[in-house]
Amino acid sequence: MNILYITSEAAPFCKTGGLADVLGSLPPAVAAEGDHTAVLLPLYGQIAQRWREKMNFRCYIYVDLGWRHEYCGLFSLEYRGVTWYFAANERYFRRRGLYGDMDDGERFAFFSKAAVALLPHLAEYPNVVHCNDWQTALVPVYRQDLTGRWDALRGIRTVFTIHNIEYQGRYGAECLGDLFGLDQGWADDGTLMMDGDVNLLKGAILCAD
């Protein structure tokens, strides 16, 4: 089985808490059992030069998010039996910290949309995509949104793990189209709405397999 983990942090590359510990240890443990395992995370400015020197440039694409048309580079390296992929965009990821900026919603919507768009460019097309916390909650949503126009996505199954339920990715209803590039139908049917706000965690819970 080919498994792709998508996460906003993973040790030893970048870490703020326990999420990084889990994503730094679980994929190598699964790989040791015989599955082909890969991880995709942002190429933050905080990732040390010693890791950057080991990375290989694979390709670049452009990601459409609402009215935005953004560059995304793809780099990779091999470590502990796992292929580690890094999505590069300096405007979104070369920051003082991993989180805490006013545009975090846009940053991780871009990362989630890029994660789906980069699937054909990975060394192995995944059978399972395992997403983690609100920063990747839009991946199952975008996958479902694009399935009707992209046949290859129909064979992928998505898993969503909540590590910290306090952070849910809550945004005003007006963000649905402008910020996340999604049709109003996602709000009208309740998939992404909770207490009057867009709630990305809820969307992932409902859309993940």
Coordinates of C-alpha atoms in Angstrom, one line a residue:
M1 CA 0.0 0.0 0.0
N2 CA 1.2 3.5 -0.8
I3 CA 0.4 5.9 2.1
L4 CA 0.9 9.7 2.0
Y5 CA 0.8 11.6 5.2
I6 CA 0.1 15.4 4.9
T7 CA 1.0 17.5 7.9
S8 CA 2.0 21.0 8.9
E9 CA 4.9 19.9 10.9
A10 CA 7.1 16.8 11.5
A11 CA 10.2 16.2 13.6
P12 CA 13.1 16.5 13.0
F13 CA 12.4 19.1 10.2
C14 CA 10.0 21.5 12.0
K15 CA 8.2 21.3 15.3
T16 CA 6.0 23.3 17.7
G17 CA 4.4 20.4 19.6
G18 CA 3.2 16.8 19.8
L19 CA 1.9 16.8 16.2
A20 CA 5.5 16.9 15.0
D21 CA 6.5 14.0 17.2
V22 CA 3.7 11.8 15.9
L23 CA 4.4 12.6 12.3
G24 CA 8.1 12.2 12.8
S25 CA 7.7 8.7 14.3
L26 CA 4.6 7.1 12.8
P27 CA 5.5 7.1 9.1
P28 CA 8.9 5.4 9.7
A29 CA 7.2 2.8 11.9
V30 CA 4.6 2.1 9.1
A31 CA 7.4 2.0 6.5
A32 CA 9.3 -0.6 8.6
E33 CA 6.2 -2.9 8.3
G34 CA 6.5 -2.9 4.5
D35 CA 4.2 -0.2 3.2
H36 CA 5.6 2.6 0.9
T37 CA 5.3 5.7 3.0
A38 CA 5.7 9.4 2.2
V39 CA 5.1 12.6 4.0
L40 CA 4.3 16.1 2.6
L41 CA 4.9 19.2 4.6
P42 CA 5.6 22.9 3.9
L43 CA 9.1 24.0 3.2
Y44 CA 9.3 26.5 6.1
G45 CA 12.2 28.9 6.4
Q46 CA 12.9 27.3 9.8
I47 CA 14.0 24.0 8.2
A48 CA 17.7 23.7 8.7
Q49 CA 20.3 24.0 5.9
R50 CA 21.6 20.5 6.7
W51 CA 18.3 19.2 5.5
R52 CA 18.0 21.5 2.5
E53 CA 21.4 20.3 1.3
K54 CA 19.9 16.7 1.0
M55 CA 16.8 17.8 -0.9
N56 CA 16.3 17.2 -4.6
F57 CA 14.1 19.5 -6.7
R58 CA 11.4 17.5 -8.4
C59 CA 9.1 20.0 -10.2
Y60 CA 7.0 23.1 -9.8
I61 CA 3.3 23.8 -10.5
Y62 CA 0.9 26.7 -10.1
V63 CA -2.0 26.4 -7.6
D64 CA -5.3 28.3 -8.2
L65 CA -7.0 29.3 -4.9
G66 CA -9.9 31.6 -5.4
W67 CA -8.5 34.5 -7.5
R68 CA -4.9 33.6 -6.6
H69 CA -2.4 31.9 -8.9
E70 CA 0.5 30.8 -6.8
Y71 CA 3.8 29.1 -7.4
C72 CA 4.5 25.8 -5.6
G73 CA 7.8 24.0 -5.9
L74 CA 8.3 20.3 -4.8
F75 CA 11.4 19.0 -3.2
S76 CA 12.2 15.6 -1.6
L77 CA 14.6 13.6 0.4
E78 CA 14.9 10.1 1.8
Y79 CA 15.2 9.6 5.6
R80 CA 14.4 6.6 7.8
G81 CA 12.8 4.6 5.0
V82 CA 10.4 7.4 4.2
T83 CA 10.2 9.8 1.3
W84 CA 9.8 13.3 2.7
Y85 CA 8.3 15.9 0.3
F86 CA 8.3 19.7 0.8
A87 CA 6.0 22.2 -0.8
A88 CA 7.8 25.4 -1.4
N89 CA 6.3 29.0 -1.5
E90 CA 8.4 31.6 0.2
R91 CA 5.6 34.1 0.5
Y92 CA 3.5 31.7 2.6
F93 CA 6.2 29.7 4.4
R94 CA 9.2 31.9 4.9
R95 CA 7.9 33.4 8.1
R96 CA 9.2 34.0 11.7
G97 CA 7.1 31.0 12.9
L98 CA 5.1 28.1 11.6
Y99 CA 1.8 29.5 12.8
G100 CA 0.2 32.7 14.3
D101 CA 0.0 35.0 11.2
M102 CA -3.2 36.7 10.2
D103 CA -3.3 34.9 6.9
D104 CA -2.9 31.3 8.3
G105 CA -6.2 30.4 6.7
E106 CA -4.9 31.3 3.3
R107 CA -1.5 29.8 3.9
F108 CA -2.9 26.3 4.8
A109 CA -5.7 26.4 2.2
F110 CA -2.9 26.9 -0.3
F111 CA -0.9 24.0 1.2
S112 CA -4.0 21.8 1.1
K113 CA -4.9 22.7 -2.5
A114 CA -1.2 22.2 -3.4
A115 CA -1.1 18.8 -1.7
V116 CA -3.9 17.5 -4.0
A117 CA -2.5 19.1 -7.1
L118 CA 1.0 17.6 -6.4
L119 CA -0.3 14.0 -6.2
P120 CA 0.6 13.1 -9.9
H121 CA 4.1 14.5 -9.4
L122 CA 5.0 12.2 -6.5
A123 CA 7.2 9.1 -7.0
E124 CA 4.3 6.8 -6.0
Y125 CA 0.6 7.7 -6.4
P126 CA -1.0 7.1 -3.0
N127 CA -3.8 4.7 -2.1
V128 CA -4.4 6.4 1.2
V129 CA -3.9 10.1 2.1
H130 CA -3.7 10.6 5.9
C131 CA -4.3 14.3 6.9
N132 CA -3.7 15.8 10.3
D133 CA -5.4 18.7 12.2
W134 CA -7.1 21.8 10.8
Q135 CA -4.1 22.9 8.7
T136 CA -4.8 20.0 6.4
A137 CA -8.5 19.7 6.9
L138 CA -9.3 21.1 3.4
V139 CA -7.5 18.2 1.7
P140 CA -10.4 15.7 2.0
V141 CA -12.7 18.6 0.9
Y142 CA -10.7 19.5 -2.1
R143 CA -10.3 15.9 -3.0
Q144 CA -14.1 15.4 -3.0
D145 CA -14.7 18.7 -4.8
L146 CA -12.3 17.6 -7.6
T147 CA -13.3 14.0 -7.9
G148 CA -15.9 14.6 -10.5
R149 CA -13.4 16.2 -12.8
W150 CA -10.3 14.1 -12.0
D151 CA -10.9 10.3 -12.3
A152 CA -7.6 9.3 -10.6
L153 CA -8.8 10.9 -7.3
R154 CA -11.7 8.4 -7.1
G155 CA -9.3 5.6 -6.1
I156 CA -7.8 7.5 -3.2
R157 CA -9.1 7.1 0.4
T158 CA -8.6 9.8 3.0
V159 CA -8.0 9.5 6.7
F160 CA -8.2 12.5 9.0
T161 CA -6.7 12.5 12.5
I162 CA -7.5 15.2 15.1
H163 CA -4.5 15.9 17.4
N164 CA -5.8 19.1 19.0
I165 CA -9.6 19.7 18.8
E166 CA -9.2 23.2 20.3
Y167 CA -8.0 24.5 16.9
Q168 CA -10.7 24.0 14.3
G169 CA -9.9 26.4 11.5
R170 CA -12.9 28.7 12.0
Y171 CA -13.5 31.6 9.6
G172 CA -16.3 33.9 8.5
A173 CA -18.8 32.6 6.0
E174 CA -17.6 35.2 3.4
C175 CA -14.2 33.3 3.3
L176 CA -15.7 30.2 1.6
G177 CA -15.3 31.5 -2.0
D178 CA -12.8 34.3 -1.8
L179 CA -10.3 32.6 0.6
F180 CA -10.9 28.9 0.0
G181 CA -12.1 28.9 -3.6
L182 CA -15.1 26.7 -2.9
D183 CA -18.7 26.9 -4.2
Q184 CA -21.5 28.2 -2.0
G185 CA -23.0 24.7 -2.0
W186 CA -20.5 23.6 0.6
A187 CA -22.1 26.1 3.0
D188 CA -25.7 25.5 1.9
D189 CA -25.6 21.8 2.6
G190 CA -23.9 22.4 6.0
T191 CA -20.7 20.5 5.2
L192 CA -18.5 23.4 6.1
M193 CA -20.7 25.5 8.4
M194 CA -21.0 25.4 12.2
D195 CA -22.5 28.2 14.4
G196 CA -22.5 30.6 11.5
D197 CA -18.8 30.1 10.6
V198 CA -16.8 28.1 8.1
N199 CA -15.4 25.2 10.2
L200 CA -12.6 23.3 8.4
L201 CA -12.4 20.6 11.0
K202 CA -16.1 19.8 10.5
G203 CA -15.6 19.6 6.8
A204 CA -12.7 17.2 7.1
I205 CA -14.7 14.9 9.5
L206 CA -17.6 14.8 7.0
C207 CA -15.5 14.4 3.9
A208 CA -12.8 11.9 5.0
D209 CA -13.4 8.2 4.3

